[in-house]
Short mmCIF file of C-alpha atoms in Angstrom, two decimals:
data_model
loop_
_atom_site.label_atom_id
_atom_site.label_comp_id
_atom_site.label_asym_id
_atom_site.label_seq_id
_atom_site.Cartn_x
_atom_site.Cartn_y
_atom_site.Cartn_z
CA MET A 27 -0.02 -0.26 -0.02
CA GLU A 28 1.20 3.48 -0.84
CA TRP A 29 1.35 6.72 1.94
CA VAL A 30 -0.66 8.69 -0.52
CA ARG A 31 -0.16 7.31 -4.51
CA ARG A 32 1.73 8.52 -6.88
CA ALA A 33 -0.24 8.19 -9.43
CA SER A 34 1.05 6.13 -12.74
CA ALA A 35 -1.45 8.55 -15.12
CA ALA A 36 0.34 11.78 -15.98
CA VAL A 37 -1.66 14.78 -16.70
CA LEU A 38 0.47 17.60 -17.78
CA CYS A 39 -0.23 21.09 -18.40
CA LEU A 40 2.32 22.85 -20.38
CA ALA A 41 2.97 26.40 -19.68
CA ILE A 42 4.54 29.90 -20.16
CA ALA A 43 5.66 31.56 -17.53
CA SER A 44 5.64 35.49 -17.80
CA ALA A 45 3.92 37.94 -15.10
CA GLY A 46 4.38 35.34 -12.25
CA THR A 47 1.64 34.25 -11.51
CA GLY A 48 -16.63 35.66 -6.79
CA PHE A 49 -20.67 35.89 -7.91
CA GLY A 50 -21.89 37.85 -10.53
CA SER A 51 -21.08 36.01 -13.20
CA THR A 52 -22.46 32.90 -15.21
CA ALA A 53 -20.48 29.54 -15.90
CA SER A 54 -21.45 29.43 -19.62
CA ALA A 55 -20.90 25.54 -19.22
CA ALA A 56 -19.73 22.48 -17.03
CA LEU A 57 -19.86 23.48 -13.69
CA PRO A 58 -16.92 21.69 -11.33
CA ALA A 59 -18.57 18.25 -10.86
CA ASP A 60 -17.62 18.13 -15.34
CA SER A 61 -14.32 18.72 -14.93
CA VAL A 62 -12.77 17.04 -17.19
CA LEU A 63 -8.74 17.71 -15.44
CA ARG A 64 -10.70 15.93 -11.79
CA PRO A 65 -7.57 14.03 -10.47
CA PRO A 66 -8.03 10.44 -10.90
CA ASP A 67 -9.13 8.20 -8.53
CA PRO A 68 -7.66 5.81 -5.90
CA GLY A 69 -5.53 7.69 -3.53
CA LEU A 70 -5.51 11.07 -1.71
CA VAL A 71 -2.21 13.09 -2.61
CA HIS A 72 -2.42 13.84 -6.53
CA ARG A 73 1.25 15.54 -7.31
CA TRP A 74 1.45 17.52 -10.10
CA ALA A 75 4.63 20.31 -11.31
CA ALA A 76 4.91 23.81 -11.88
CA PHE A 77 7.67 23.13 -14.64
CA ASN A 78 6.60 26.46 -16.24
CA GLN A 79 7.84 28.46 -13.04
CA VAL A 80 11.29 27.01 -13.47
CA PRO A 81 14.26 27.52 -16.55
CA PRO A 82 13.50 26.17 -18.96
CA ASN A 83 16.60 24.10 -19.61
CA PHE A 84 16.36 20.57 -18.92
CA SER A 85 15.61 17.80 -22.24
CA PRO A 86 12.52 15.75 -23.90
CA ALA A 87 13.88 13.03 -21.94
CA GLN A 88 14.21 14.44 -18.25
CA ALA A 89 10.66 15.26 -18.51
CA ALA A 90 9.51 11.94 -20.24
CA ALA A 91 10.90 10.70 -17.48
CA ALA A 92 9.06 13.16 -14.45
CA ALA A 93 5.99 12.57 -15.77
CA PRO A 94 4.80 9.02 -15.10
CA SER A 95 5.90 10.60 -11.39
CA PHE A 96 2.45 13.51 -11.90
CA ASP A 97 -1.15 13.83 -12.20
CA LEU A 98 -0.45 17.40 -13.57
CA ALA A 99 2.01 19.58 -14.46
CA THR A 100 2.76 22.38 -16.44
CA VAL A 101 5.95 23.67 -18.64
CA LYS A 102 7.63 26.70 -20.64
CA LEU A 103 6.67 26.94 -23.67
CA LYS A 104 9.98 27.11 -26.25
CA PRO A 105 10.97 25.91 -29.25
CA SER A 106 11.74 22.52 -27.84
CA THR A 107 8.24 22.32 -26.66
CA PRO A 108 6.56 20.23 -29.34
CA ALA A 109 9.48 17.41 -28.93
CA VAL A 110 9.11 17.50 -24.57
CA ILE A 111 4.97 17.03 -25.32
CA ALA A 112 5.51 13.92 -27.65
CA ALA A 113 8.31 12.60 -25.46
CA MET A 114 6.49 12.96 -22.49
CA ARG A 115 2.95 11.44 -23.99
CA SER A 116 5.12 8.57 -24.93
CA ALA A 117 6.36 7.93 -21.59
CA ASN A 118 2.56 8.57 -20.39
CA PRO A 119 0.09 7.87 -23.35
CA GLN A 120 -2.78 9.57 -20.97
CA LEU A 121 -1.30 12.62 -20.72
CA LYS A 122 -3.36 15.57 -21.32
CA VAL A 123 -1.34 19.06 -22.17
CA LEU A 124 -2.69 22.32 -21.50
CA VAL A 125 -0.90 25.63 -23.07
CA TYR A 126 0.15 28.81 -21.14
CA HIS A 127 -1.17 32.26 -22.33
CA ASN A 128 -1.67 34.81 -19.54
CA GLY A 129 -5.19 36.25 -19.54
CA ALA A 130 -5.04 39.62 -17.62
CA PHE A 131 -1.53 41.57 -18.90
CA ALA A 132 1.04 41.81 -21.73
CA GLN A 133 4.82 41.29 -21.17
CA LYS A 134 6.73 43.66 -19.90
CA ASN A 135 8.32 43.87 -23.91
CA GLU A 136 5.36 44.71 -24.99
CA GLY A 137 4.48 47.66 -23.31
CA THR A 138 3.53 49.52 -26.86
CA LYS A 139 2.37 46.71 -28.67
CA TYR A 140 -1.07 46.81 -28.34
CA PRO A 141 -3.80 49.47 -28.72
CA ALA A 142 -3.18 52.13 -26.08
CA ALA A 143 -6.56 51.66 -25.22
CA TRP A 144 -6.29 48.28 -24.30
CA TYR A 145 -3.91 48.94 -21.85
CA ALA A 146 -5.41 49.46 -18.14
CA ARG A 147 -4.84 52.98 -16.22
CA ASP A 148 -4.73 54.22 -13.26
CA ALA A 149 -6.75 57.41 -11.31
CA ASN A 150 -3.29 59.67 -13.79
CA GLY A 151 -3.92 58.23 -16.90
CA ASN A 152 -0.77 56.24 -16.76
CA LYS A 153 0.00 52.84 -17.26
CA VAL A 154 -0.26 50.01 -14.62
CA VAL A 155 2.83 48.06 -14.16
CA GLN A 156 3.50 45.18 -12.24
CA THR A 157 6.62 45.44 -9.43
CA VAL A 158 7.76 42.05 -9.65
CA PHE A 159 7.98 41.40 -13.44
CA GLY A 160 7.01 44.50 -15.35
CA ASN A 161 4.19 43.27 -16.89
CA TYR A 162 1.77 45.88 -18.73
CA LEU A 163 -2.16 45.03 -16.35
CA MET A 164 -4.56 44.89 -19.48
CA ASP A 165 -7.84 46.60 -19.15
CA VAL A 166 -9.64 43.01 -18.61
CA SER A 167 -12.91 44.86 -19.87
CA HIS A 168 -11.67 45.10 -23.38
CA PRO A 169 -13.43 43.21 -25.69
CA GLU A 170 -10.36 43.15 -28.36
CA TRP A 171 -7.94 42.35 -25.08
CA VAL A 172 -10.87 39.51 -24.46
CA ALA A 173 -10.62 37.81 -28.11
CA GLU A 174 -6.41 38.44 -27.65
CA VAL A 175 -6.80 36.08 -25.03
CA VAL A 176 -8.68 33.62 -26.72
CA ARG A 177 -6.19 33.97 -29.95
CA GLN A 178 -3.43 33.46 -28.09
CA CYS A 179 -4.75 30.14 -26.58
CA ARG A 180 -6.02 29.23 -29.83
CA ALA A 181 -2.63 29.71 -31.41
CA ALA A 182 -0.30 28.43 -29.04
CA LYS A 183 -2.64 25.15 -28.23
CA ALA A 184 -2.21 24.89 -32.26
CA SER A 185 1.52 24.95 -32.83
CA THR A 186 2.36 22.39 -29.84
CA GLY A 187 -0.42 19.91 -29.88
CA ALA A 188 -0.99 20.77 -26.72
CA ASP A 189 -5.08 19.83 -26.02
CA GLY A 190 -6.20 23.22 -23.98
CA CYS A 191 -5.13 26.39 -22.56
CA TYR A 192 -3.90 27.16 -18.95
CA THR A 193 -4.55 31.17 -18.34
CA ASP A 194 -2.59 32.65 -15.60
CA MET A 195 -3.54 35.96 -13.33
CA LEU A 196 -6.98 35.48 -13.63
CA MET A 197 -7.24 36.95 -10.74
CA THR A 198 -7.50 40.19 -8.52
CA ALA A 199 -4.04 40.48 -7.02
CA PRO A 200 -4.35 44.04 -8.99
CA LEU A 201 -6.29 45.23 -6.74
CA PHE A 202 -3.43 45.18 -4.00
CA GLU A 203 -1.99 47.51 -2.58
CA ASN A 204 1.84 47.92 -4.30
CA TYR A 205 0.82 45.60 -6.51
CA ALA A 206 1.85 47.04 -8.81
CA ASN A 207 3.34 50.72 -9.92
CA GLY A 208 1.10 53.25 -9.31
CA GLY A 209 -1.68 53.71 -8.41
CA LYS A 210 -4.56 51.45 -8.55
CA PRO A 211 -6.44 50.20 -12.39
CA ILE A 212 -9.48 52.57 -13.09
CA ASN A 213 -12.51 50.45 -14.45
CA PRO A 214 -13.96 51.92 -17.80
CA ALA A 215 -17.29 51.70 -17.56
CA THR A 216 -17.30 53.68 -14.00
CA GLY A 217 -14.22 55.75 -13.65
CA GLN A 218 -13.48 54.90 -10.41
CA VAL A 219 -10.84 51.90 -9.22
CA TRP A 220 -12.44 48.65 -9.73
CA THR A 221 -14.00 46.43 -6.69
CA PHE A 222 -13.07 43.22 -6.06
CA PRO A 223 -16.39 41.93 -6.52
CA ASP A 224 -16.89 43.57 -10.22
CA PHE A 225 -12.80 42.79 -11.32
CA GLN A 226 -13.91 38.75 -10.47
CA VAL A 227 -16.24 39.33 -13.02
CA ALA A 228 -14.20 40.02 -15.51
CA VAL A 229 -11.42 37.50 -15.33
CA GLU A 230 -14.16 35.44 -14.85
CA ARG A 231 -15.94 36.75 -18.59
CA ILE A 232 -12.60 36.27 -19.75
CA ALA A 233 -12.54 32.39 -18.42
CA ASP A 234 -15.62 31.91 -20.03
CA ALA A 235 -14.64 33.45 -23.60
CA VAL A 236 -11.81 30.80 -23.52
CA ARG A 237 -13.43 28.10 -22.45
CA ASN A 238 -16.50 28.76 -25.00
CA GLY A 239 -13.82 29.20 -27.71
CA VAL A 240 -11.23 26.40 -27.45
CA PRO A 241 -12.13 23.54 -27.42
CA GLY A 242 -10.27 21.32 -25.21
CA PRO A 243 -9.67 20.86 -20.99
CA TYR A 244 -8.95 24.03 -19.44
CA GLY A 245 -6.78 25.27 -16.23
CA ALA A 246 -6.76 28.82 -15.69
CA ASN A 247 -4.43 30.47 -11.90
CA GLY A 248 -6.50 32.79 -9.71
CA VAL A 249 -7.67 31.33 -6.62
CA ALA A 250 -4.91 32.78 -4.43
CA ARG A 251 -5.12 30.66 -0.98
CA GLY A 252 -8.12 30.23 1.56
CA LYS A 253 -8.35 33.60 1.65
CA ARG A 254 -9.18 35.19 -1.18
CA TRP A 255 -11.43 32.28 -0.92
CA PHE A 256 -13.14 32.40 1.36
CA ALA A 257 -13.32 36.24 0.82
CA SER A 258 -16.88 37.90 1.54
CA ALA A 259 -19.47 40.21 -0.57
CA GLY A 260 -18.48 39.34 -4.14
CA ALA A 261 -14.80 38.75 -4.22
CA SER A 262 -14.60 35.16 -3.53
CA SER A 263 -11.99 33.50 -5.95
CA LYS A 264 -13.84 30.42 -5.54
CA THR A 265 -16.68 30.89 -7.84
CA LEU A 266 -13.42 30.95 -10.48
CA THR A 267 -13.63 26.99 -10.65
CA ASN A 268 -17.47 27.54 -11.69
CA HIS A 269 -15.79 28.38 -15.49
CA VAL A 270 -12.44 26.59 -16.02
CA ASP A 271 -11.44 22.41 -15.35
CA VAL A 272 -9.27 23.08 -12.74
CA ALA A 273 -8.01 26.60 -10.85
CA HIS A 274 -4.48 26.85 -9.78
CA SER A 275 -4.12 27.86 -5.61
CA GLU A 276 -0.36 29.39 -6.18
CA ILE A 277 0.43 30.67 -2.15
CA TRP A 278 -1.32 28.08 -0.14
CA LEU A 279 0.10 27.96 2.89
CA ARG A 280 2.88 30.57 2.04
CA ASP A 281 4.13 33.08 -0.76
CA ARG A 282 7.20 32.28 -1.91
CA GLY A 283 9.20 35.95 -1.34
CA LEU A 284 8.64 35.01 2.42
CA SER A 285 12.09 33.99 4.36
CA ALA A 286 12.18 30.17 5.23
CA SER A 287 11.62 30.91 8.56
CA GLN A 288 8.31 32.65 8.30
CA TRP A 289 5.42 30.93 8.56
CA PRO A 290 1.55 31.29 7.63
CA SER A 291 -0.88 32.96 10.72
CA GLN A 292 -3.00 29.93 12.67
CA ALA A 293 -5.81 31.52 11.34
CA ASP A 294 -4.53 32.05 7.30
CA TRP A 295 -3.17 28.62 7.89
CA LYS A 296 -7.24 26.98 8.82
CA LEU A 297 -8.29 28.23 5.88
CA ASP A 298 -6.28 27.35 3.12
CA VAL A 299 -6.80 23.29 5.18
CA ASP A 300 -10.67 24.95 5.19
CA MET A 301 -10.81 25.67 1.65
CA VAL A 302 -9.57 21.90 0.56
CA VAL A 303 -12.34 20.56 2.50
CA ASN A 304 -14.86 23.11 0.94
CA ALA A 305 -13.79 22.40 -2.57
CA GLU A 306 -13.37 18.83 -2.08
CA ALA A 307 -17.00 18.85 -0.53
CA GLU A 308 -18.70 21.15 -3.17
CA GLY A 309 -16.36 19.10 -6.20
CA ARG A 310 -14.76 22.17 -6.89
CA VAL A 311 -11.47 21.12 -8.37
CA VAL A 312 -8.45 23.10 -7.56
CA MET A 313 -4.36 22.30 -7.74
CA VAL A 314 -2.56 23.85 -4.27
CA GLU A 315 1.05 24.64 -4.46
CA THR A 316 3.50 25.58 -1.45
CA LYS A 317 6.28 27.43 -3.17
CA LEU A 318 9.48 27.30 -0.51
CA TRP A 319 11.93 28.75 -2.68
CA GLN A 320 14.61 30.47 -0.03
CA SER A 321 17.32 29.30 1.35
CA ALA A 322 16.90 26.11 4.14
CA SER A 323 18.69 23.84 5.70
CA PRO A 324 18.02 20.37 5.02
CA ALA A 325 16.11 20.39 8.61
CA LEU A 326 14.11 23.65 7.60
CA VAL A 327 13.25 21.96 4.06
CA ASP A 328 12.10 18.35 5.32
CA ARG A 329 9.84 20.39 8.16
CA TRP A 330 8.25 22.56 5.11
CA ARG A 331 7.37 19.61 2.83
CA ALA A 332 6.09 17.64 6.91
CA PHE A 333 4.00 20.75 7.20
CA ALA A 334 2.49 20.78 3.81
CA LEU A 335 1.55 17.21 3.47
CA ALA A 336 0.23 16.30 6.88
CA SER A 337 -1.97 20.07 6.43
CA PHE A 338 -2.97 18.60 3.45
CA LEU A 339 -4.26 15.52 4.29
CA LEU A 340 -6.25 17.02 6.90
CA GLY A 341 -8.30 18.50 4.46
CA THR A 342 -8.39 16.25 1.33
CA GLU A 343 -10.89 13.54 0.27
CA GLY A 344 -8.47 12.16 -3.19
CA ARG A 345 -11.28 13.79 -5.08
CA SER A 346 -10.97 16.74 -6.70
CA THR A 347 -7.47 18.48 -5.18
CA TRP A 348 -4.01 18.20 -6.64
CA PHE A 349 -1.08 19.10 -4.41
CA LEU A 350 2.66 20.30 -4.73
CA PHE A 351 5.46 21.03 -2.35
CA THR A 352 8.62 22.63 -4.26
CA PRO A 353 11.18 23.95 -1.95
CA ALA A 354 13.74 25.35 -5.12
CA GLN A 355 13.30 26.46 -8.07
CA THR A 356 15.05 24.40 -10.57
CA PHE A 357 14.08 21.18 -12.40
CA ALA A 358 14.96 18.50 -9.58
CA GLY A 359 13.23 20.86 -6.87
CA MET A 360 9.37 19.82 -9.23
CA THR A 361 10.48 16.56 -9.80
CA VAL A 362 12.93 14.72 -6.88
CA ALA A 363 10.58 11.65 -5.88
CA HIS A 364 11.19 11.52 -1.86
CA PRO A 365 10.20 8.85 0.46
CA TRP A 366 7.42 11.24 1.71
CA ASP A 367 5.39 10.50 -1.46
CA ASP A 368 4.23 7.60 -1.08
CA VAL A 369 2.42 7.23 2.71
CA PRO A 370 0.01 3.70 3.09
CA VAL A 371 -2.78 6.55 5.57
CA GLY A 372 -5.27 4.31 3.71
CA ALA A 373 -8.67 6.63 3.73
CA PRO A 374 -9.77 9.07 6.41
CA LEU A 375 -12.29 7.95 8.75
CA GLY A 376 -13.84 11.62 9.41
CA PRO A 377 -13.13 15.11 9.21
CA TYR A 378 -9.51 16.63 10.80
CA SER A 379 -10.55 18.14 14.32
CA ARG A 380 -8.63 19.87 16.90
CA GLN A 381 -7.66 17.57 20.29
CA GLY A 382 -7.03 18.16 23.52
CA GLY A 383 -8.95 22.06 23.21
CA SER A 384 -8.56 25.86 22.05
CA ALA A 385 -4.58 25.14 22.31
CA GLY A 386 -3.85 21.65 21.11
CA PRO A 387 -3.14 19.87 17.40
CA TYR A 388 -4.98 20.09 14.61
CA VAL A 389 -5.55 16.15 14.13
CA ARG A 390 -7.06 13.75 11.06
CA THR A 391 -7.81 9.73 11.85
CA PHE A 392 -6.97 7.29 9.50
CA ALA A 393 -7.49 4.12 8.62
CA ALA A 394 -3.56 3.14 8.28
CA GLY A 395 -2.33 6.63 9.42
CA PHE A 396 -2.66 9.72 11.82
CA VAL A 397 -1.79 12.87 11.21
CA ALA A 398 -0.94 16.01 13.30
CA VAL A 399 0.28 19.50 12.33
CA ASN A 400 0.63 22.40 14.88
CA PRO A 401 0.06 25.91 13.29
CA GLY A 402 0.58 27.77 16.75
CA GLY A 403 3.70 29.05 18.08
CA SER A 404 3.97 26.80 20.96
CA THR A 405 5.06 23.24 21.45
CA VAL A 406 1.43 20.63 21.84
CA THR A 407 1.17 17.57 22.60
CA VAL A 408 -0.46 14.31 20.54
CA SER A 409 -1.99 11.93 22.06
CA LEU A 410 -1.36 9.19 19.85
CA PRO A 411 -3.79 6.19 19.14
CA ALA A 412 -3.47 3.11 20.94
CA GLY A 413 -0.96 0.96 19.82
CA THR A 414 2.86 1.58 18.47
CA TRP A 415 3.44 4.16 15.55
CA ARG A 416 6.52 5.18 12.79
CA SER A 417 6.91 9.07 12.33
CA LEU A 418 7.61 10.25 9.00
CA GLN A 419 11.35 10.50 10.17
CA GLY A 420 11.43 7.17 10.66
CA GLN A 421 11.14 6.50 15.12
CA SER A 422 9.01 4.80 16.94
CA GLN A 423 6.44 6.05 19.06
CA SER A 424 3.45 5.32 21.00
CA GLY A 425 1.26 7.81 23.43
CA SER A 426 2.35 10.67 24.15
CA VAL A 427 4.47 12.96 22.13
CA PRO A 428 5.74 16.40 21.72
CA LEU A 429 4.83 18.27 18.43
CA LEU A 430 7.00 21.61 18.48
CA ALA A 431 5.51 24.56 16.94
CA ARG A 432 4.83 24.88 13.79
CA THR A 433 5.78 21.22 12.88
CA ALA A 434 3.67 18.52 11.93
CA SER A 435 4.16 14.35 11.37
CA ILE A 436 2.00 11.52 9.63
CA TRP A 437 1.91 8.58 11.55
CA VAL A 438 1.56 5.14 10.13
CA PRO A 439 1.56 1.61 12.34
CA VAL A 440 5.16 -0.10 12.76
CA ALA A 441 3.98 -3.23 11.64
CA ALA A 442 2.60 -1.42 7.85
CA ALA A 443 4.90 1.34 8.06
CA THR A 444 7.78 1.45 5.23
CA THR A 445 11.49 1.44 6.01
CA GLU A 446 12.29 3.99 3.99
CA ALA A 447 13.02 7.03 6.67
CA HIS A 448 14.04 10.05 6.53
CA ALA A 449 16.93 11.60 9.31
CA THR A 450 15.47 15.08 9.84
CA PRO A 451 12.46 14.67 13.05
CA ALA A 452 10.36 17.26 12.43
CA THR A 453 10.36 18.76 15.90
CA THR A 454 13.49 20.41 14.62
#
């Protein structure tokens, strides 16, 4: 039996990385339950890889070797892309390929490529430029820009042989403070700064246009994390899942710009876990991603790996959510196998709960496993079920064990545990 099942069928999305990464609109076609990109059964953790986020210096042979390890992945569009797709499909005939394009931004070298009216403007009439990538925000409500997004998808799909598209940046992030140089974008329809609900409706209409205009499975980046998912007053990112086959949550648990020693608040952590619970309950197909991408010791990398995996296991039923933990912005960081990828915890026996009251760890019991996460700032005590258990780190434990602040572990019965163990304890 596997820890958390690495599926043999790979579903890979082809993407171009460039731009960095709700109620009100009407779903144009299938709702979440119809998604053709739903994770395959059986299993709890369905891994995917964001190859669009790493340097494109890997070969078709390397991509083919990695393909069977994942259920979903993304890759940059380069001259070698058709060969990469062919190699991956040869390695895995069940491969699905989505090709990346950007739904809200022109690239940093495209500040004058399109008609002036297509570019978003602030209150002073200046173009809105993203601070990190230097890309230009477009008027997401302009019908000609929307048509251009559809055209880009169609062209990329045709030139690569991909099955469908993945649209980046269908999100309300441009409305955040300091997200872009200058002021916030103005809604041409009102002459005022875009509201979160109106912007959400606009990007969902882009999603509808692509989904209706280009056949094939369709994904988009725009869920962000639990805090945006549960936003109120029509500003929730959750409704993007009504317009796509799979929606990307790119900053689940952490933003890549934080130091490796910065952890989510307990409240934000719980929103992220509850987002997975809610998505699974409603059949909304989401791919969550936890990026470390900071200088960190092997012990800290493993601490983050255990924290992300255990947090995901608290929420998932294995039905509609994909999982990715990536320690480094490299091909190896996306693909190297790890002993914790496969753990025989079995089926969940109920939802997660808090053990020992308001100050205890969050736990979940499985048919052949037990998970505990401590997102708080103080050491807590975990009461293991009866018997002797082996932790992720290979420790045999029973009874009550300490779990340090912002750490997690997964246990299986000693009789069922694998002989593989990792040297770094989760409580360091």
